[in-house]
Short mmCIF file of C-alpha atoms and ligand atoms in Angstrom, two decimals:
data_model
loop_
_atom_site.label_atom_id
_atom_site.label_comp_id
_atom_site.label_asym_id
_atom_site.label_seq_id
_atom_site.Cartn_x
_atom_site.Cartn_y
_atom_site.Cartn_z
CA MET A 1 122.70 122.53 164.51
CA LEU A 2 124.13 125.91 163.75
CA TRP A 3 127.59 124.54 163.52
CA LEU A 4 126.23 121.94 161.01
CA LEU A 5 124.58 124.48 158.96
CA GLY A 6 127.74 126.58 159.08
CA SER A 7 130.11 123.85 158.13
CA ALA A 8 127.58 122.92 155.17
CA ALA A 9 127.73 126.51 153.84
CA LEU A 10 131.54 126.58 154.40
CA LEU A 11 131.70 123.28 152.37
CA ALA A 12 129.41 124.47 149.63
CA ALA A 13 131.40 127.69 149.40
CA LEU A 14 134.75 125.76 149.32
CA GLY A 15 133.23 123.51 146.75
CA THR A 16 132.31 126.43 144.35
CA ALA A 17 135.50 127.92 144.60
CA VAL A 18 137.61 124.80 143.83
CA VAL A 19 135.07 123.41 141.37
CA ASP A 20 134.76 126.45 139.32
CA ALA A 21 138.13 125.45 137.89
CA ALA A 22 137.43 122.10 137.80
CA CYS A 23 134.16 121.81 135.81
CA THR A 24 135.34 121.11 132.18
CA PRO A 25 133.72 121.53 129.94
CA ALA A 26 132.52 124.73 131.31
CA CYS A 27 128.87 124.66 132.67
CA LEU A 28 126.09 126.23 130.49
CA PRO A 29 124.50 129.54 131.43
CA ASP A 30 121.63 128.28 133.43
CA GLU A 31 123.94 126.02 135.44
CA ALA A 32 126.32 126.21 138.53
CA CYS A 33 129.21 123.99 138.91
CA THR A 34 128.90 121.97 142.46
CA SER A 35 131.00 119.63 144.02
CA LEU A 36 129.34 118.46 147.40
CA ASN A 37 130.03 115.28 146.17
CA ASN A 38 130.98 114.75 142.49
CA THR A 39 132.11 117.80 140.60
CA ALA A 40 129.36 118.46 138.08
CA CYS A 41 127.19 120.91 136.57
CA ALA A 42 123.71 121.28 138.01
CA ALA A 43 120.77 123.60 137.73
CA ASN A 44 121.46 127.22 138.94
CA THR A 45 118.57 127.25 141.32
CA THR A 46 118.78 130.86 141.83
CA TYR A 47 118.56 131.46 138.32
CA TYR A 48 115.43 129.08 137.94
CA GLN A 49 113.83 130.68 141.20
CA SER A 50 114.16 133.89 139.78
CA LEU A 51 112.25 133.05 136.51
CA GLY A 52 109.35 131.44 138.47
CA MET A 53 109.40 128.40 136.20
CA SER A 54 107.07 125.77 136.47
CA VAL A 55 105.85 122.20 135.03
CA SER A 56 104.11 124.25 132.19
CA ASN A 57 107.55 125.59 131.18
CA VAL A 58 108.91 121.97 130.32
CA SER A 59 109.25 121.97 126.74
CA THR A 60 109.98 118.76 124.58
CA THR A 61 111.73 118.53 121.31
CA VAL A 62 111.46 115.53 119.05
CA ASP A 63 113.81 114.69 116.59
CA CYS A 64 112.34 112.30 113.55
CA LYS A 65 115.75 111.12 112.05
CA GLY A 66 115.49 108.18 109.63
CA ALA A 67 114.65 105.03 111.55
CA ASN A 68 114.82 106.35 114.92
CA MET A 69 112.71 109.20 116.89
CA THR A 70 114.43 110.85 119.64
CA VAL A 71 112.39 112.59 122.46
CA SER A 72 114.47 115.32 124.65
CA VAL A 73 113.42 117.02 127.85
CA PRO A 74 115.29 119.63 129.76
CA LYS A 75 117.46 118.38 132.50
CA ASN A 76 118.11 121.39 134.45
CA LEU A 77 114.40 122.73 134.54
CA LEU A 78 113.29 119.30 135.40
CA GLU A 79 115.60 118.68 138.30
CA PHE A 80 115.15 122.11 139.60
CA LEU A 81 111.29 120.98 139.70
CA ASN A 82 112.20 117.90 141.62
CA TYR A 83 111.79 115.39 138.85
CA ASN A 84 114.27 112.78 137.94
CA PRO A 85 114.37 112.85 134.17
CA SER A 86 117.31 110.45 134.09
CA ALA A 87 114.65 107.56 135.06
CA SER A 88 112.31 108.73 131.95
CA ALA A 89 110.60 105.90 130.30
CA LEU A 90 108.57 105.22 127.32
CA SER A 91 104.91 103.57 127.54
CA GLN A 92 106.54 100.21 127.85
CA ASN A 93 108.26 101.12 131.17
CA ASN A 94 111.45 98.84 130.52
CA CYS A 95 112.29 101.36 127.86
CA THR A 96 114.65 103.47 129.82
CA GLY A 97 118.19 104.74 129.37
CA ALA A 98 118.04 108.31 128.86
CA VAL A 99 121.26 109.88 127.84
CA VAL A 100 122.48 113.33 128.48
CA ASN A 101 122.90 115.74 125.48
CA ILE A 102 123.11 119.32 124.67
CA VAL A 103 120.40 120.37 122.27
CA GLN A 104 120.16 124.01 121.21
CA GLY A 105 122.43 124.99 124.17
CA GLN A 106 120.53 123.28 126.61
CA ARG A 107 121.30 120.16 128.59
CA VAL A 108 118.57 117.49 127.92
CA TYR A 109 117.94 113.74 128.57
CA SER A 110 117.03 112.16 125.52
CA LEU A 111 115.45 108.71 124.62
CA THR A 112 115.72 107.16 121.38
CA VAL A 113 113.13 104.49 120.10
CA GLN A 114 113.13 102.94 116.74
CA THR A 115 110.20 103.92 114.39
CA LYS A 116 108.53 100.30 114.58
CA GLU A 117 105.04 99.49 115.36
CA GLY A 118 104.89 97.99 119.11
CA THR A 119 108.61 98.83 119.97
CA CYS A 120 108.51 100.27 123.37
CA GLY A 121 104.74 100.74 123.22
CA ASN A 122 104.89 102.72 120.02
CA THR A 123 101.55 103.06 118.05
CA MET A 124 101.28 103.51 114.35
CA MET A 125 98.73 105.20 112.22
CA LYS A 126 99.13 104.82 108.45
CA ASN A 127 97.02 106.23 105.60
CA THR A 128 97.86 106.27 101.81
CA THR A 129 100.41 109.06 102.13
CA HIS A 130 101.85 109.50 105.61
CA VAL A 131 102.62 107.05 108.71
CA THR A 132 102.79 108.34 112.26
CA PHE A 133 104.40 106.83 115.09
CA ALA A 134 103.40 107.84 118.65
CA ASN A 135 104.54 107.11 122.07
CA SER A 136 104.71 108.58 125.60
CA LEU A 137 107.45 109.63 127.77
CA TYR A 138 107.01 109.21 131.55
CA ILE A 139 109.25 111.37 133.85
CA PRO A 140 109.14 110.31 137.62
CA GLY A 141 109.44 112.74 140.50
CA LEU A 142 112.84 112.47 142.22
CA ASN A 143 112.96 110.08 145.07
CA SER A 144 114.75 111.77 147.94
CA ASN A 145 115.06 109.18 150.80
CA GLY A 146 111.62 107.84 149.98
CA LEU A 147 110.10 111.09 149.47
CA ILE A 148 108.58 112.24 146.31
CA THR A 149 107.03 115.73 146.34
CA VAL A 150 105.75 115.55 142.56
CA GLY A 151 103.39 113.52 140.44
CA ASN A 152 104.66 111.98 137.16
CA ILE A 153 104.98 113.90 134.13
CA SER A 154 103.65 112.17 130.93
CA ILE A 155 104.34 113.82 127.49
CA GLN A 156 103.07 112.47 124.11
CA PHE A 157 105.11 112.75 121.17
CA SER A 158 105.14 111.59 117.60
CA CYS A 159 106.87 111.61 114.47
CA THR A 160 105.18 111.78 110.85
CA TYR A 161 106.84 110.38 107.71
CA ASN A 162 105.85 110.66 104.05
CA ILE A 163 105.37 107.17 102.93
CA THR A 164 108.44 106.41 100.60
CA MET A 165 110.42 103.26 99.62
CA GLN A 166 112.50 104.07 102.62
CA THR A 167 109.88 104.91 105.45
CA ALA A 168 107.57 102.02 104.22
CA LEU A 169 110.13 99.80 105.57
CA TYR A 170 109.23 101.00 109.23
CA THR A 171 105.62 100.14 108.69
CA VAL A 172 105.88 96.29 108.36
CA PHE A 173 107.11 93.88 111.04
CA LYS A 174 109.90 92.10 109.49
CA PRO A 175 110.65 93.47 105.90
CA VAL A 176 112.73 91.56 103.47
CA MET A 177 115.77 93.71 103.38
CA THR A 178 119.48 94.00 103.75
CA SER A 179 121.71 96.89 104.39
CA GLN A 180 125.51 97.71 104.40
CA ASN A 181 127.75 100.74 104.18
CA LEU A 182 128.96 101.95 100.92
CA ASN A 183 131.16 104.88 100.66
CA SER A 184 133.00 106.60 97.83
CA GLY A 185 136.33 105.71 99.14
CA GLY A 186 136.65 107.08 102.79
CA THR A 187 134.96 110.40 102.73
CA GLY A 188 131.53 111.63 102.84
CA GLY A 189 129.58 110.31 105.59
CA ASP A 190 127.04 107.71 106.37
CA GLY A 191 126.63 105.49 103.28
CA THR A 192 124.05 102.95 104.64
CA THR A 193 122.46 101.30 101.69
CA THR A 194 119.37 99.11 101.91
CA LEU A 195 118.21 96.79 99.37
CA ALA A 196 114.56 95.65 100.02
CA ALA A 197 111.53 93.69 98.09
CA TYR A 198 108.23 95.05 97.56
CA SER A 199 105.03 93.73 96.15
CA SER A 200 103.87 96.63 94.26
CA PRO A 201 104.99 99.04 91.67
CA SER A 202 104.70 102.09 93.96
CA TYR A 203 107.55 100.47 96.05
CA THR A 204 105.95 101.20 99.33
CA ASN A 205 104.31 97.86 100.24
CA PRO A 206 107.34 95.95 101.44
CA ILE A 207 107.33 92.31 101.44
CA GLN A 208 107.64 90.77 104.76
CA GLN A 209 109.75 87.90 105.89
CA SER A 210 106.63 85.64 106.67
CA GLN A 211 105.58 86.13 103.20
CA GLN A 212 108.84 85.66 101.04
CA GLN A 213 108.51 81.70 100.73
CA VAL A 214 104.90 81.62 99.85
CA LEU A 215 104.46 84.11 97.06
CA PRO A 216 102.12 83.15 94.42
CA VAL A 217 103.45 82.16 91.02
CA GLY A 218 102.97 84.97 88.76
CA THR A 219 104.15 87.77 91.40
CA THR A 220 106.44 90.31 90.31
CA LEU A 221 109.02 91.35 92.77
CA TYR A 222 109.70 94.94 92.81
CA PHE A 223 113.30 95.61 94.23
CA GLY A 224 114.28 98.86 95.73
CA MET A 225 117.73 100.31 96.93
CA ILE A 226 118.30 103.16 98.49
CA THR A 227 121.42 104.96 99.79
CA GLN A 228 121.69 107.60 102.70
CA PHE A 229 125.06 108.75 101.47
CA PRO A 230 124.52 112.40 101.67
CA ASP A 231 127.04 114.06 98.87
CA PRO A 232 124.93 115.19 96.00
CA ALA A 233 127.74 114.35 93.58
CA PHE A 234 126.95 110.59 93.94
CA VAL A 235 124.32 108.60 92.78
CA LEU A 236 123.52 104.84 93.32
CA ARG A 237 124.27 102.41 90.46
CA VAL A 238 123.53 98.69 90.41
CA THR A 239 126.08 97.14 88.19
CA GLN A 240 124.77 93.60 88.10
CA CYS A 241 122.37 91.36 89.56
CA PHE A 242 121.92 87.63 89.11
CA ALA A 243 119.89 84.70 90.65
CA THR A 244 120.75 81.37 91.95
CA PRO A 245 119.00 78.72 94.00
CA THR A 246 121.79 78.63 96.58
CA SER A 247 122.39 81.26 99.30
CA ASP A 248 126.20 81.64 98.57
CA GLY A 249 125.79 82.24 94.76
CA THR A 250 127.77 79.55 93.52
CA GLY A 251 126.91 76.49 91.68
CA SER A 252 126.27 75.94 88.06
CA LEU A 253 122.67 77.29 87.88
CA LYS A 254 122.77 81.08 87.54
CA ILE A 255 120.71 83.65 85.59
CA GLN A 256 122.13 86.89 84.94
CA LEU A 257 119.40 89.48 85.45
CA ILE A 258 121.23 92.79 85.13
CA GLN A 259 124.61 93.22 83.49
CA GLY A 260 126.51 96.60 83.05
CA GLY A 261 123.71 98.47 84.65
CA CYS A 262 120.91 97.21 82.40
CA PRO A 263 118.50 94.32 81.95
CA VAL A 264 119.83 91.19 80.19
CA SER A 265 117.54 90.46 77.40
CA GLY A 266 116.41 86.85 76.60
CA ASP A 267 113.94 84.24 77.28
CA GLY A 268 114.55 84.55 80.99
CA PRO A 269 112.33 86.15 83.54
CA ASN A 270 111.02 89.65 82.44
CA ILE A 271 113.28 92.22 83.97
CA GLN A 272 112.51 95.93 84.05
CA VAL A 273 114.97 98.60 85.24
CA VAL A 274 112.84 101.59 86.22
CA SER A 275 115.55 103.75 87.49
CA ASN A 276 119.46 103.25 87.82
CA GLY A 277 122.27 105.52 88.32
CA VAL A 278 120.27 108.65 88.37
CA SER A 279 119.62 109.37 92.09
CA LYS A 280 119.89 108.05 95.59
CA GLU A 281 117.26 105.36 94.51
CA VAL A 282 117.46 102.40 92.29
CA ARG A 283 114.27 100.61 91.04
CA PHE A 284 113.87 97.25 89.19
CA SER A 285 111.35 94.45 89.02
CA ILE A 286 111.63 90.81 88.12
CA THR A 287 108.65 88.43 87.11
CA SER A 288 108.52 85.30 89.37
CA PHE A 289 110.58 82.44 88.21
CA TYR A 290 112.25 79.35 90.05
CA PHE A 291 115.01 76.87 89.06
CA GLN A 292 113.97 73.30 88.17
CA GLY A 293 114.53 70.95 91.03
CA SER A 294 114.98 73.86 93.65
CA ASP A 295 112.30 75.77 95.74
CA SER A 296 114.64 78.58 96.56
CA VAL A 297 115.52 81.68 94.70
CA TYR A 298 118.35 84.14 95.96
CA ILE A 299 118.86 87.34 94.23
CA PHE A 300 122.48 89.03 94.27
CA CYS A 301 123.06 92.77 93.37
CA ASP A 302 126.36 94.59 93.08
CA ALA A 303 126.04 98.27 93.75
CA LYS A 304 128.28 101.13 94.01
CA LEU A 305 128.08 104.95 94.68
CA CYS A 306 128.70 106.52 91.21
CA GLN A 307 130.20 110.07 90.63
CA THR A 308 127.75 111.93 88.32
CA ALA A 309 130.60 113.81 86.82
CA SER A 310 131.64 110.61 85.15
CA GLY A 311 128.65 110.64 82.83
CA THR A 312 128.27 106.86 82.92
CA CYS A 313 126.34 106.33 85.99
CA ALA A 314 122.98 105.71 83.85
CA SER A 315 124.65 104.02 80.93
CA CYS A 316 124.56 100.54 79.93
CA SER A 317 128.32 99.38 79.90
CA SER A 318 129.24 96.75 77.61
CA SER A 319 132.10 95.93 80.05
CA ARG A 320 131.15 93.61 83.04
CA ASP A 321 132.34 96.41 85.51
CA VAL A 322 135.03 93.62 86.68
CA SER A 323 137.51 96.31 87.39
CA GLU A 324 135.17 97.84 90.09
CA SER A 325 134.84 96.38 93.50
CA PRO A 326 131.24 97.27 94.35
CA ALA A 327 129.32 95.81 97.25
CA GLN A 328 127.41 92.69 97.09
CA PHE A 329 123.72 92.55 98.36
CA VAL A 330 121.76 89.18 98.83
CA LEU A 331 118.16 88.78 99.38
CA GLY A 332 116.30 85.43 99.72
CA PRO A 333 115.14 82.67 99.61
CA PHE A 334 112.07 83.66 97.87
CA SER A 335 109.82 80.69 96.86
CA PHE A 336 106.89 80.66 94.60
CA LEU A 337 103.85 78.55 95.33
CA ASP A 338 101.44 77.53 92.60
CA ASN A 339 98.26 77.96 94.61
CA SER A 340 96.22 77.02 91.48
CA LEU A 341 97.60 73.42 91.88
CA PHE A 342 95.11 73.25 94.73
CA SER A 343 92.17 74.86 93.28
CA SER A 344 89.71 73.61 90.56
CA SER A 345 91.21 75.61 87.76
CA SER A 346 94.49 73.78 88.26
CA GLN A 347 95.32 73.34 84.49
CA LYS A 348 96.49 76.91 83.53
CA GLY A 349 98.68 77.03 86.59
CA VAL A 350 100.53 73.92 85.80
CA SER A 351 101.23 75.11 82.23
CA VAL A 352 102.51 78.36 83.11
CA THR A 353 104.75 76.88 85.80
CA LEU A 354 106.12 74.25 83.22
CA LEU A 355 106.48 76.86 80.75
CA LEU A 356 108.51 79.01 83.01
CA GLY A 357 110.61 76.22 84.12
CA SER A 358 111.53 75.09 80.68
CA LEU A 359 112.29 78.62 79.49
CA LEU A 360 114.67 79.05 82.54
CA CYS A 361 116.36 75.79 81.65
CA PHE A 362 116.93 77.05 77.93
CA CYS A 363 118.25 80.31 79.31
CA ILE A 364 120.80 78.80 81.68
CA HIS A 365 121.66 76.65 78.79
CA LEU A 366 122.34 79.42 76.64
CA ILE A 367 124.52 81.19 79.35
CA SER A 368 126.54 78.19 80.12
CA GLN A 369 127.29 78.01 76.31
CA VAL A 370 128.41 81.78 76.17
CA ILE A 371 130.65 81.12 79.12
C1 LIG B 401 128.65 110.49 146.44
O1 LIG B 401 128.68 109.84 145.18
C2 LIG B 401 128.78 108.35 145.45
C3 LIG B 401 128.75 107.84 143.95
O2 LIG B 401 128.58 108.71 142.95
C4 LIG B 401 127.54 107.97 146.19
O3 LIG B 401 127.62 106.41 146.38
C5 LIG B 401 127.48 108.52 147.56
O4 LIG B 401 126.32 108.21 148.13
C6 LIG B 401 127.47 109.95 147.31
N1 LIG B 401 127.53 110.80 148.62
C7 LIG B 401 126.78 111.73 149.14
C8 LIG B 401 127.05 112.31 150.23
O5 LIG B 401 125.89 112.18 148.30
C1 LIG B 402 123.02 131.70 139.16
O1 LIG B 402 121.97 132.73 138.81
C2 LIG B 402 121.93 133.90 139.37
C3 LIG B 402 120.58 134.62 139.12
O2 LIG B 402 120.63 134.67 137.71
C4 LIG B 402 123.21 134.45 139.24
O3 LIG B 402 123.33 135.76 139.62
C5 LIG B 402 124.40 133.75 139.59
O4 LIG B 402 125.73 134.29 138.93
C6 LIG B 402 124.24 132.37 138.76
N1 LIG B 402 125.37 131.44 139.36
C7 LIG B 402 126.26 130.76 138.63
C8 LIG B 402 127.25 129.91 139.43
O5 LIG B 402 126.40 130.88 137.38
C1 LIG B 403 106.42 129.74 131.98
O1 LIG B 403 105.34 129.33 131.60
C2 LIG B 403 104.30 130.47 132.11
C3 LIG B 403 103.03 129.65 131.89
O2 LIG B 403 102.78 129.25 130.72
C4 LIG B 403 104.59 131.68 131.38
O3 LIG B 403 103.60 132.63 131.53
C5 LIG B 403 106.01 132.07 131.66
O4 LIG B 403 106.41 133.13 130.48
C6 LIG B 403 106.93 130.92 131.02
N1 LIG B 403 108.35 131.50 131.59
C7 LIG B 403 109.27 131.27 130.82
C8 LIG B 403 110.51 131.77 131.30
O5 LIG B 403 109.35 130.77 129.79
C1 LIG B 404 119.04 104.53 115.71
O1 LIG B 404 119.32 104.05 116.77
C2 LIG B 404 120.21 102.88 116.99
C3 LIG B 404 120.18 102.52 118.47
O2 LIG B 404 119.15 102.71 119.04
C4 LIG B 404 121.46 103.46 116.44
O3 LIG B 404 122.34 102.16 116.42
C5 LIG B 404 121.47 103.80 115.02
O4 LIG B 404 122.59 104.08 114.59
C6 LIG B 404 120.46 104.89 114.96
N1 LIG B 404 120.08 105.25 113.48
C7 LIG B 404 120.10 106.69 113.05
C8 LIG B 404 119.64 106.94 111.86
O5 LIG B 404 120.29 107.50 114.03
C1 LIG B 405 110.37 95.05 127.65
O1 LIG B 405 109.36 94.29 128.03
C2 LIG B 405 108.93 93.38 126.96
C3 LIG B 405 107.87 92.49 127.43
O2 LIG B 405 108.08 92.15 128.75
C4 LIG B 405 110.04 92.64 126.23
O3 LIG B 405 109.30 92.08 125.00
C5 LIG B 405 111.07 93.63 125.60
O4 LIG B 405 111.99 92.87 124.86
C6 LIG B 405 111.71 94.35 126.74
N1 LIG B 405 112.48 95.54 126.18
C7 LIG B 405 113.65 95.92 126.77
C8 LIG B 405 114.14 97.16 125.92
O5 LIG B 405 113.98 95.34 127.77
C1 LIG B 406 97.25 111.28 106.27
O1 LIG B 406 98.06 111.51 107.46
C2 LIG B 406 98.46 112.63 107.51
C3 LIG B 406 99.14 112.93 108.77
O2 LIG B 406 98.39 112.46 109.75
C4 LIG B 406 97.61 113.85 107.05
O3 LIG B 406 98.26 115.11 107.02
C5 LIG B 406 96.99 113.65 105.61
O4 LIG B 406 95.98 114.73 105.39
C6 LIG B 406 96.33 112.27 105.54
N1 LIG B 406 96.08 112.00 104.16
C7 LIG B 406 94.98 111.36 103.80
C8 LIG B 406 94.83 111.13 102.48
O5 LIG B 406 93.95 110.98 104.58
C1 LIG B 407 104.62 107.29 138.72
O1 LIG B 407 104.98 106.15 137.69
C2 LIG B 407 105.56 105.06 138.40
C3 LIG B 407 106.43 104.24 137.50
O2 LIG B 407 105.57 104.10 136.35
C4 LIG B 407 104.47 104.55 139.06
O3 LIG B 407 105.00 103.30 140.02
C5 LIG B 407 103.87 105.63 140.10
O4 LIG B 407 102.60 105.03 140.75
C6 LIG B 407 103.20 106.91 139.28
N1 LIG B 407 102.96 107.94 140.35
C7 LIG B 407 101.93 108.45 140.08
C8 LIG B 407 101.58 109.45 141.14
O5 LIG B 407 101.26 108.51 138.99
C1 LIG B 408 106.36 114.93 101.92
O1 LIG B 408 105.78 115.03 100.75
C2 LIG B 408 105.35 116.08 100.36
C3 LIG B 408 104.22 116.35 99.19
O2 LIG B 408 104.64 115.26 98.43
C4 LIG B 408 106.52 117.26 100.10
O3 LIG B 408 106.18 118.42 99.97
C5 LIG B 408 107.47 117.29 101.27
O4 LIG B 408 108.72 117.63 101.05
C6 LIG B 408 107.72 115.70 101.76
N1 LIG B 408 108.52 115.79 103.14
C7 LIG B 408 109.51 115.09 103.13
C8 LIG B 408 110.07 115.38 104.47
O5 LIG B 408 109.97 114.37 102.26
#
């Protein structure tokens, strides 16, 4: 027994000596480099003992970034207290996979969950101005050969967001949206850019995929585009939008909606460009319409990051922006149902529908003549 203890102490001493050189990157101030098995940084138990730390000293940080919330707990303190933070789980207990990070000079285990109602047991509370997502983190005790000496820790955490065009997309199950990366030619960071459809001029009520093909005739669709691109020297500009009944944008039926950054005037659907080329957000709306002989409408928009210094980001350019190679965003299919056909006052619905249909045909005819 004595011999065993002695050899363990010798091993530990040897380990420390060998490992001090081998722990790269170097350990943090509250850690010691150990090497009984793998060479790794672990809590300096002498240090934590001297501080008399307990569970009440476990602090949590929550990072509410974009569409994710990340909760982090201190690795060394929890391991010192006989917890197993690597096995942390959210309220839905299959949501695990905590990863080691360093946050504010402290080694932590972090779990990231999307800000969506129901995901990993998230709850959502929403009022007119804010939406809050909440969840719980469970940290189990360390299982040392079947012996667990501490009870689970449960920590509530939440993220509150102002409801904006962007954050409103988190509040519905499957918003009608599409995203891709725009950048200004290489540099400048994350250019994730999203086009989404909303049902009201506040641009905070996203249309859901379950609704997009049962929209009442007469609905105005509000389209919002937003980019995460951080460089303040750039704004977002939609150069052109058009509509077709086909998902690939080809075919003879095509209505130009926005050209050179501005609405195309004519007898087609009513288009309002509320904001374009002035900020990271673009807003425009289109009254419902459809193509004769087809149920479906797809909206195609070209967008780019525009350097404000150019002075032309918000202008209506007469050229067709063909020299640029902007990115194309597609949303659809949208379909409009004439509910009034099935009600007693069907007459009005029919006439509005036919009128819209014939106007569109007229418009398409005009376009094909111009081309
Ligand atoms: C050493 O680590 C390996 C893998 O990490 C593990 O399988 C093994 O049981 C460990 N041995 C001891 C004595 O802890
Ligand atoms: C661990 O902490 C104690 C007390 O603070 C300190 O004296 C010791 O040098 C530390 N050990 C390492 C390896 O940093
Ligand atoms: C740990 O928590 C206790 C009780 O909340 C507090 O009195 C003590 O100052 C904390 N220790 C450290 C090092 O933060
Ligand atoms: C959110 O987390 C997912 C993976 O969970 C990741 O792919 C995505 O990049 C994260 N988004 C942000 C904005 O951090
Ligand atoms: C967790 O389980 C739920 C229900 O059993 C399942 O719907 C979900 O996809 C699982 N999540 C993960 C991350 O495995
Ligand atoms: C909405 O919720 C937020 C966060 O919970 C709260 O601060 C705010 O006062 C609430 N606003 C209204 C109008 O209830
Ligand atoms: C701790 O959590 C685990 C897994 O969620 C559960 O099986 C166990 O019963 C819990 N223990 C206590 C003491 O709450
Ligand atoms: C949320 O809205 C308030 C009031 O409109 C504003 O002062 C605050 O800066 C906004 N917060 C964020 C993170 O955008």
